[in-house]
Amino acid sequence: MTLTLPTRRDHLIGALLCLLTIGLLVTTSSEVGVPRDESFYFFAGDKAGDWVLGIFDAKVPSFSRAEIEKGFGYNHEHPVLMKTLFGLSHRILHDRLGWVDSHILAYRMPSIVMAGLATWLTYLLGAMIAGAGVGIVAGLAFLFMPRVFFHSHFACFDGPVTFMWVLIVYTWLRALRSRRWAVVSGVALGVGLATKLNTFFVPFLLLFVTLFDLWSFKRRTGAWKAEGEARGPVTFALWTAASMIVLGTAVFFAHWPWLWFDTWKRLQEYVAFHSHHVNYPVAYLGTLWYDPPFPVHFPFVMSLTTLPVATIVLSLIGLGGLWMAGWRKVNEKQDSPPVEVAYLANLAVPFLIIAMPMTPIFGGIKHWMTAMPFLAVAAGLGTERVLRGMLGGTSPRTWAVSSVGALMLVPAAQATLRNAGYGEAYYNELVGGAPGAAELDLPRNFWGYATQGALPALNAQAENNALAFWHDATKGSFDAYKQDGLLRKDIRYTGDWTAAYSNWGVYHDQRDKFWEEIDLWRAYGTDFPVDGVFYEGVQLVGLYHRPGAPKAPAPLAPKNSAPTQPAAEGEQAQPGEGGAQP
Amino acid sequence: MRPNLWFLVPVLILVSAGVATWQRDRVPTRAEWQTAADAVRARLQPGDGVTWAPYTQGEGRTAFAGLPVFHTRDLATTDLARYDRLWVLGALGYDASRLPPAHTLLEHTDAGNVSVDLVRVGGPKVVGDLYAHLEDALYTRHTPDGATKLCDFWSGRGWHCDLRDPPETTRNCLGQSVGRRLDQRARDPECGLNPWLHVSRDVRLIGDTPRHCLWMHPMAEAAVRLTWNDAPGGDTLSIDFGFSDPMVADNYAKQIRVKPAKLRVLRAGVELQSIPVPAEKGWHHFETTLPSGPAPLAFELTTTATADAHFCFDPTVRVNTRPGSTP
């Protein structure tokens, strides 16, 4: 496989796929509830956004320590690029321009746009190595991954960092033979680091591929350097490395005002937070995992059960093709960059990081979502291979690859759009859908996102000024729903651990939190919800209502309180036995 | 001519899409669960129990209010001795056929994707149920210095000691509105009652399944004893027991503090059995033959560590032969 530079037509197709992605995400955003993290980022986003807007206000000393701590002190364990964009988007698109009615959607727009751009780049990655047909199938396969689509809505970092990862790889691919792109790749890395920590791993991965490229060049030409005035891989690799080190670091520090003061101490805090991250419990194949070592097969099994079957089948075929092409390139000493190795490594590394036994496994597929664009490219390649096989070895035309690929991805599209609001609960038919996954004790909930589906029932049934226990969802999400008119204003939030002090309970079904559902049963005197959110019959949210007001217990005297059990001979003596004294 | 195997790929994808559709279509709707539950409600008799399967099909629970429904993850090992008849609401291929052969299927009907099975329960029968008669039991604490304390405040769910306020004040506090209780939560969350050290009707997650059982928190400083003076006569005494799951297993290793306990069973003051309670996850079962005739039973729990010892148990007296059945 050779690397073909994208044409204007490629960018046009990529842009159309990007618009399609954005359109679908915007359309379905109202179905997607607010998980815990997102509610924190709404708050942090407004603060960061206000800081940026304050720069344009002469009265605000924006660059003072106090202003910077006001803007970035909250949630300072993550870089601020995305939070700033969330806040600016909210302040500008909603508050100032009024272009977006929903507060929630306004916060989410930067993530949604980046998801669109990720589809665009996924298309380019496919098109650059195997033509527009493969690119289109890759873009569609990426777009129609139910869990990826679901996570792409959130004003969180997982969708954006997926885009950033692909962006870094794309710029690096272009930089393999271009100094201009080498500079861009350094900026891309910096922006990636400013998005989420995951991108820290990309330069090491690319270094490995670069070394492979250099080795291939040496093997092919007998020299490390190109002849004469020509520039060889060493030159470009050095440019890229220098750019990534200098510009990557500079952009990272420049973007994050929090690091401008007490730099070393705060940087240490940042690293420490992530290197000692708490392990949130995860139910997986019958075990509740709290402590490492975690099962190595977790990311593989979860991907096999949560990606559409068509995508799995096509990508496995494509992966085989990618592997064979890479092998052939090495054996035949072909003169072209090792794109196969680059794609395979980028697909494998996010999986391998999570598969390491000491890496926390909470959060599921979102933590290795950065591999999915490369998996999607493999699906595109797989489609091309299948079609070529069906045609008896004749190379299929672009329209044929894209049409057949699109047809084979129709079930994936259906699954994605049908489950837009509950993508985290989606399981494919290999495990019998959500009911089968529940029987296998696989996780289906994620930090209180599913509340939204219970809001209509709560609004319709709750008495005035009802006291609602919100369980795993946050006060921030409660307020966000009210702000968007999704939750009645008079309904009150009771706080954490308040089942006994509420009339309504919104329980988010997670196995590690089952005992908290039972707290509700104890408090309300009933084991059964009045409503809820059920996905293929499986509970995501149980909506509970206290059947009646508490009653003072009637006085009750102990019956037969006089001693009735004289200590028998031979009984093991227990001090105090032989008579209860009222 | 050799078949072109590449055509199998789209066929496989098509088949998988068909399978996915079939899987979704057989999941019962809420209306189907409601219809099934209403059918049971219409013919419910005293002594009937109701359950559903598979346990993970939770949507049916929205239709179960008011029915004597119990939780089970496995029909084959469920204790049905409390019931004369059992209704099994099944879906996705689960039905009463998973019950042991000691029980007899009386009827099988379908309500859409939900099957309704009526079963006559065989095997032992509960004749004495301490959970149902906790009001009649005595909760006492026995310290090593020989002192005995009777815990005689009834909270509505169980017996308590060590009230902070006079009983009437405590009762009034417990009867306050939910809003008032929330307002005073920070300074007085429990109306002066100890939230842990009492004996009460409870429901706890034990062995991965919610268990309706009697909460009896052991104490390092004293033996706690529950005396059942009105225990009826029967063939066997059955006790299911355990510590709640998050306290012994499903938690971070560094947070698990529970130590093993010991449950002594006394009949008419004589030790019948001393049962070790392991600090392990599980709903453990103990059964012993009873001498004939009624006699008071007492359950005494001791431990070396009070922390997090969330013990719950379910003692019943049973007869081996059900009235009307062939011995």
Coordinates of C-alpha atoms in Angstrom, one line a residue, chain A residues 39-452:
Chain A
S39 CA -21.8 18.0 34.6
F40 CA -18.4 18.9 36.1
Y41 CA -17.1 20.0 32.8
F42 CA -20.1 22.3 32.2
F43 CA -19.2 24.1 35.4
A44 CA -15.5 24.1 34.7
G45 CA -16.2 25.1 31.1
D46 CA -18.1 28.2 32.1
K47 CA -15.3 29.3 34.4
A48 CA -12.6 28.8 31.7
G49 CA -14.7 30.4 29.0
D50 CA -15.4 33.4 31.2
W51 CA -11.6 33.8 31.7
V52 CA -11.0 33.9 28.0
L53 CA -13.8 36.4 27.5
G54 CA -12.4 38.4 30.3
I55 CA -9.2 39.0 28.2
F56 CA -11.3 41.3 26.0
D57 CA -12.5 43.3 29.0
A58 CA -10.0 45.9 30.0
K59 CA -11.2 45.9 33.6
V60 CA -10.4 42.3 34.2
P61 CA -6.8 41.5 35.1
S62 CA -7.0 38.2 33.3
F63 CA -3.4 37.2 33.6
S64 CA -3.2 37.8 37.4
R65 CA -2.8 34.7 39.5
A66 CA -6.1 35.3 41.2
E67 CA -8.0 35.5 37.9
I68 CA -6.3 32.4 36.6
E69 CA -7.0 30.4 39.7
K70 CA -10.6 31.6 39.5
G71 CA -10.8 30.5 35.9
F72 CA -8.9 27.2 36.1
G73 CA -8.7 26.1 39.7
Y74 CA -11.8 24.0 39.6
N75 CA -11.1 20.5 38.0
H76 CA -7.5 21.4 37.4
E77 CA -6.6 17.7 37.1
H78 CA -7.3 17.9 33.3
P79 CA -5.9 20.3 30.7
V80 CA -8.2 23.0 29.7
L81 CA -8.5 23.2 25.9
M82 CA -11.8 21.3 25.7
K83 CA -13.3 22.8 28.9
T84 CA -12.5 26.3 27.5
L85 CA -14.1 25.4 24.2
F86 CA -17.2 24.0 26.0
G87 CA -17.5 27.2 28.0
L88 CA -16.9 29.5 25.1
S89 CA -19.4 27.6 23.0
H90 CA -22.0 27.9 25.8
R91 CA -21.4 31.6 26.4
I92 CA -21.3 32.5 22.7
L93 CA -23.6 30.1 20.9
H94 CA -26.3 30.1 23.6
D95 CA -25.9 33.1 25.9
R96 CA -24.8 35.8 23.4
L97 CA -25.9 34.7 20.0
G98 CA -28.8 32.5 21.0
W99 CA -28.1 30.2 18.0
V100 CA -28.4 27.1 20.2
D101 CA -31.5 26.9 22.4
S102 CA -30.3 24.1 24.6
H103 CA -27.6 24.8 27.2
I104 CA -26.5 21.2 27.1
L105 CA -26.1 21.2 23.3
A106 CA -24.2 24.4 23.4
Y107 CA -21.6 23.0 25.7
R108 CA -21.4 19.9 23.6
M109 CA -20.9 21.6 20.2
P110 CA -17.1 21.5 20.3
S111 CA -17.0 17.8 21.0
I112 CA -19.6 17.2 18.2
V113 CA -17.6 19.2 15.7
M114 CA -14.5 17.3 16.6
A115 CA -16.4 14.0 16.2
G116 CA -17.3 15.3 12.7
L117 CA -13.6 16.1 12.0
A118 CA -12.6 12.7 13.3
T119 CA -14.9 11.1 10.7
W120 CA -13.4 13.4 8.0
L121 CA -9.9 12.2 9.0
T122 CA -10.9 8.6 9.2
Y123 CA -12.1 8.9 5.6
L124 CA -8.8 10.4 4.6
L125 CA -6.8 7.7 6.3
G126 CA -8.8 5.1 4.3
A127 CA -8.7 7.1 1.1
M128 CA -5.0 7.8 1.3
I129 CA -4.1 4.1 1.3
A130 CA -6.8 2.5 -0.7
G131 CA -9.0 5.0 -2.4
A132 CA -12.2 6.9 -1.8
G133 CA -14.4 3.8 -1.6
V134 CA -12.4 2.4 1.3
G135 CA -12.4 5.9 2.9
I136 CA -16.2 6.2 2.7
V137 CA -16.7 2.8 4.2
A138 CA -14.2 3.7 6.9
G139 CA -15.9 7.0 7.7
L140 CA -19.3 5.3 7.9
A141 CA -18.0 2.4 10.0
F142 CA -16.6 4.9 12.4
L143 CA -19.7 7.0 12.5
F144 CA -21.9 3.9 13.1
M145 CA -20.3 2.5 16.1
P146 CA -23.0 2.8 18.7
R147 CA -20.8 3.4 21.7
V148 CA -18.4 5.7 19.9
F149 CA -21.4 7.7 18.6
F150 CA -22.9 7.9 22.0
H151 CA -19.7 9.2 23.6
S152 CA -19.1 11.6 20.8
H153 CA -22.0 13.7 22.1
F154 CA -20.5 14.6 25.4
A155 CA -18.8 17.7 26.5
C156 CA -16.1 15.4 27.8
F157 CA -12.6 14.5 26.4
D158 CA -13.0 11.0 25.0
G159 CA -14.5 12.1 21.6
P160 CA -12.2 15.0 21.2
V161 CA -9.1 13.0 22.1
T162 CA -10.1 10.4 19.5
F163 CA -10.0 13.2 16.9
M164 CA -6.7 14.5 18.3
W165 CA -5.1 11.1 18.1
V166 CA -6.1 10.7 14.5
L167 CA -5.0 14.3 13.8
I168 CA -1.5 13.6 15.2
V169 CA -1.2 10.4 13.1
Y170 CA -2.5 12.1 10.0
T171 CA 0.0 15.0 10.3
W172 CA 2.8 12.6 11.1
L173 CA 1.9 10.6 8.0
R174 CA 2.1 13.7 5.9
A175 CA 5.3 14.7 7.7
L176 CA 7.0 11.5 6.7
R177 CA 8.1 13.3 3.5
S178 CA 7.3 16.9 4.3
R179 CA 9.0 19.5 6.5
R180 CA 6.0 21.8 6.5
W181 CA 3.8 18.9 7.9
A182 CA 6.5 18.1 10.4
V183 CA 5.9 21.6 11.9
V184 CA 2.2 21.0 11.9
S185 CA 2.6 17.6 13.6
G186 CA 4.3 19.3 16.6
V187 CA 1.4 21.7 16.9
A188 CA -1.1 18.8 16.6
L189 CA 0.7 16.9 19.4
G190 CA 0.5 20.0 21.6
V191 CA -3.2 20.4 20.9
G192 CA -3.6 16.7 21.6
L193 CA -1.8 16.9 24.9
A194 CA -4.0 19.9 25.7
T195 CA -7.0 17.7 25.2
K196 CA -6.3 14.6 27.2
L197 CA -3.5 12.6 28.6
N198 CA -4.0 9.7 26.1
T199 CA -2.1 11.5 23.4
F200 CA 1.1 11.3 25.6
F201 CA 1.4 7.7 24.2
V202 CA 1.2 8.7 20.5
P203 CA 4.8 10.1 20.1
F204 CA 6.3 6.9 21.5
L205 CA 4.1 4.8 19.2
L206 CA 5.1 6.9 16.2
L207 CA 8.7 6.8 17.3
F208 CA 8.5 3.0 17.0
V209 CA 7.0 3.3 13.5
T210 CA 9.6 5.9 12.5
L211 CA 12.4 3.6 13.6
F212 CA 10.8 0.9 11.5
D213 CA 10.7 3.3 8.6
L214 CA 14.4 4.1 9.0
W215 CA 15.3 0.5 9.3
S216 CA 13.3 -0.3 6.1
F217 CA 15.1 2.5 4.3
K218 CA 18.5 1.3 5.4
R219 CA 17.6 -2.2 4.4
R220 CA 16.5 -1.0 1.0
T221 CA 19.2 1.4 0.2
G222 CA 22.1 0.2 2.4
A223 CA 22.5 3.7 3.9
W224 CA 20.7 5.6 6.7
K225 CA 20.8 8.9 4.8
A226 CA 19.5 9.6 1.3
E227 CA 22.0 10.2 -1.4
G228 CA 23.2 13.6 -2.4
E229 CA 20.9 16.5 -1.7
A230 CA 17.9 14.4 -1.4
R231 CA 16.1 14.3 1.9
G232 CA 15.5 10.8 3.3
P233 CA 13.4 9.5 6.2
V234 CA 16.1 10.5 8.8
T235 CA 15.8 14.2 7.9
F236 CA 12.0 14.2 8.1
A237 CA 12.0 12.1 11.3
L238 CA 14.4 14.6 13.0
W239 CA 12.2 17.5 11.9
T240 CA 9.1 15.8 13.2
A241 CA 10.8 14.8 16.5
A242 CA 12.1 18.3 17.0
S243 CA 8.7 19.8 16.2
M244 CA 6.9 17.4 18.5
I245 CA 9.3 18.1 21.4
V246 CA 9.5 21.8 21.0
L247 CA 6.1 22.8 19.7
G248 CA 4.2 20.0 21.4
T249 CA 5.6 21.0 24.8
A250 CA 5.2 24.7 24.1
V251 CA 1.6 24.5 23.0
F252 CA 0.8 22.3 26.0
F253 CA 2.2 24.8 28.5
A254 CA 0.9 27.8 26.6
H255 CA -2.7 26.6 26.5
W256 CA -2.9 25.9 30.3
P257 CA -2.7 29.1 32.4
W258 CA -3.0 27.0 35.6
L259 CA 0.6 25.8 34.9
W260 CA 2.0 29.3 34.6
F261 CA 2.3 29.6 38.4
D262 CA 3.9 26.9 40.6
T263 CA 4.6 25.1 37.4
W264 CA 6.6 22.2 38.7
K265 CA 4.4 21.5 41.6
R266 CA 1.2 21.6 39.5
L267 CA 2.7 19.5 36.8
Q268 CA 3.6 16.9 39.4
E269 CA 0.1 17.1 40.7
Y270 CA -1.2 16.5 37.2
V271 CA 1.0 13.5 36.6
A272 CA 0.3 12.1 40.1
F273 CA -3.4 12.3 39.6
H274 CA -3.3 10.2 36.5
S275 CA -0.6 7.8 37.6
H276 CA -2.5 7.0 40.8
H277 CA -6.0 7.1 39.4
V278 CA -8.6 5.4 41.5
N279 CA -10.0 2.2 40.1
Y280 CA -13.8 2.5 39.8
P281 CA -15.5 -0.8 40.1
V282 CA -16.6 -2.6 36.9
A283 CA -18.8 -5.7 36.6
Y284 CA -17.4 -8.0 34.1
L285 CA -18.2 -11.6 33.4
G286 CA -19.6 -12.3 36.8
T287 CA -16.9 -10.5 38.9
L288 CA -17.0 -7.0 40.3
W289 CA -13.5 -5.8 39.7
Y290 CA -12.2 -3.3 42.2
D291 CA -8.5 -3.9 42.5
P292 CA -5.8 -4.9 39.9
P293 CA -4.7 -7.1 38.3
F294 CA -7.6 -6.6 35.9
P295 CA -8.5 -9.1 33.2
V296 CA -6.3 -8.7 30.1
H297 CA -9.1 -9.6 27.8
F298 CA -11.4 -6.8 28.9
P299 CA -10.9 -4.4 26.0
F300 CA -11.0 -7.2 23.4
V301 CA -14.2 -8.9 24.8
M302 CA -15.9 -5.6 25.3
S303 CA -15.1 -4.5 21.7
L304 CA -16.2 -7.8 20.3
T305 CA -19.5 -7.5 22.1
T306 CA -20.2 -3.8 21.6
L307 CA -19.2 -3.2 18.0
P308 CA -21.7 -4.1 15.2
V309 CA -21.1 -7.5 13.8
A310 CA -20.6 -6.2 10.3
T311 CA -17.9 -3.8 11.5
I312 CA -16.2 -6.7 13.3
V313 CA -16.3 -9.0 10.4
L314 CA -15.1 -6.5 7.8
S315 CA -12.4 -5.1 10.0
L316 CA -11.0 -8.5 10.8
I317 CA -10.8 -9.2 7.1
G318 CA -9.2 -5.8 6.6
L319 CA -6.7 -6.3 9.4
G320 CA -5.6 -9.5 7.7
G321 CA -5.1 -7.6 4.5
L322 CA -3.2 -4.8 6.2
W323 CA -0.9 -7.3 7.9
M324 CA -0.3 -9.1 4.6
A325 CA 0.4 -5.9 2.8
G326 CA 2.9 -4.8 5.5
W327 CA 4.6 -8.2 5.4
R328 CA 4.9 -8.0 1.6
K329 CA 6.3 -4.5 1.8
V330 CA 9.1 -5.6 4.1
N331 CA 9.9 -8.8 2.2
E332 CA 9.9 -7.0 -1.2
K333 CA 11.7 -4.0 0.1
Q334 CA 9.1 -1.7 -1.4
D335 CA 10.0 2.0 -1.5
S336 CA 7.1 3.5 0.5
P337 CA 6.5 4.5 4.1
P338 CA 5.3 1.8 6.5
V339 CA 1.7 2.9 6.6
E340 CA 0.5 -0.6 7.4
V341 CA 2.7 -0.7 10.5
A342 CA 1.5 2.8 11.5
Y343 CA -2.2 1.8 11.2
L344 CA -1.8 -1.6 12.9
A345 CA 0.2 0.0 15.8
N346 CA -2.4 2.8 16.2
L347 CA -5.1 0.2 16.3
A348 CA -3.3 -2.1 18.7
V349 CA -1.7 0.3 21.2
P350 CA -4.9 1.8 22.8
F351 CA -6.2 -1.8 23.3
L352 CA -2.9 -2.9 24.8
I353 CA -2.7 0.0 27.2
I354 CA -6.0 -0.9 28.7
A355 CA -5.2 -4.6 28.5
M356 CA -2.3 -4.2 30.9
P357 CA -3.3 -5.7 34.2
M358 CA -2.6 -2.6 36.3
T359 CA -4.5 -0.1 34.1
P360 CA -7.9 0.8 35.5
I361 CA -10.7 -0.6 33.3
F362 CA -13.6 1.6 34.3
G363 CA -15.5 3.5 31.7
G364 CA -15.4 0.8 29.1
I365 CA -14.9 1.3 25.4
K366 CA -14.4 5.1 25.7
H367 CA -11.0 4.5 27.0
W368 CA -9.7 2.8 23.9
M369 CA -11.9 4.7 21.5
T370 CA -8.8 6.2 19.9
A371 CA -8.3 2.8 18.2
M372 CA -11.6 3.0 16.5
P373 CA -10.8 5.1 13.5
F374 CA -8.1 2.7 12.6
L375 CA -10.5 -0.2 13.1
A376 CA -12.9 1.6 10.8
V377 CA -10.2 1.9 8.1
A378 CA -9.7 -1.9 8.4
A379 CA -13.4 -2.3 7.9
G380 CA -13.1 -0.3 4.7
L381 CA -10.2 -2.4 3.5
G382 CA -12.2 -5.5 4.4
T383 CA -15.1 -4.3 2.3
E384 CA -12.8 -3.8 -0.7
R385 CA -11.3 -7.2 -0.1
V386 CA -14.7 -8.9 0.1
L387 CA -15.9 -7.3 -3.0
R388 CA -12.7 -8.1 -4.9
G389 CA -13.2 -11.7 -3.8
M390 CA -16.8 -11.7 -4.9
L391 CA -15.7 -10.3 -8.3
G392 CA -13.2 -13.0 -8.8
G393 CA -10.1 -10.8 -8.2
T394 CA -11.1 -7.8 -10.2
S395 CA -10.5 -4.5 -8.4
P396 CA -13.9 -3.0 -7.6
R397 CA -14.8 0.6 -8.5
T398 CA -15.1 3.3 -5.9
W399 CA -18.9 3.5 -6.1
A400 CA -19.1 -0.3 -5.7
V401 CA -17.0 -0.4 -2.6
S402 CA -18.8 2.5 -1.0
S403 CA -22.3 1.2 -1.9
V404 CA -21.7 -2.4 -0.8
G405 CA -20.0 -1.1 2.4
A406 CA -22.8 1.2 3.1
L407 CA -25.3 -1.6 2.6
M408 CA -23.4 -3.9 4.9
L409 CA -23.3 -1.2 7.5
V410 CA -27.1 -0.6 7.4
P411 CA -27.6 -2.7 10.6
A412 CA -24.8 -0.8 12.3
A413 CA -26.4 2.5 11.4
Q414 CA -29.8 1.2 12.7
A415 CA -28.2 0.1 15.9
T416 CA -26.4 3.3 16.4
L417 CA -29.3 5.6 15.7
R418 CA -31.8 3.5 17.6
N419 CA -29.5 3.5 20.6
A420 CA -28.3 7.1 20.4
G421 CA -29.4 7.9 24.0
Y422 CA -28.3 4.6 25.5
G423 CA -25.2 3.6 23.5
E424 CA -23.5 2.5 26.6
A425 CA -26.1 -0.2 27.0
Y426 CA -25.7 -1.5 23.4
Y427 CA -24.5 -5.1 22.9
N428 CA -24.4 -6.9 19.7
E429 CA -26.2 -10.2 18.8
L430 CA -23.1 -12.2 19.5
V431 CA -24.0 -12.0 23.2
G432 CA -27.8 -11.8 22.7
G433 CA -28.0 -8.0 22.9
A434 CA -28.5 -6.2 26.2
P435 CA -30.4 -9.1 27.8
G436 CA -27.6 -11.5 27.0
A437 CA -25.0 -9.1 28.2
A438 CA -26.9 -8.7 31.5
E439 CA -26.9 -12.4 31.9
L440 CA -23.2 -12.4 31.4
D441 CA -22.9 -9.6 33.9
L442 CA -21.4 -7.1 31.5
P443 CA -21.7 -3.4 32.3
R444 CA -24.4 -1.2 30.7
N445 CA -24.5 2.0 32.7
F446 CA -22.1 4.8 33.0
W447 CA -22.1 7.4 35.8
G448 CA -25.7 8.5 35.7
Y449 CA -26.2 9.2 32.0
A450 CA -29.5 7.5 31.7
T451 CA -31.5 9.8 33.9
Q452 CA -32.9 11.7 31.0

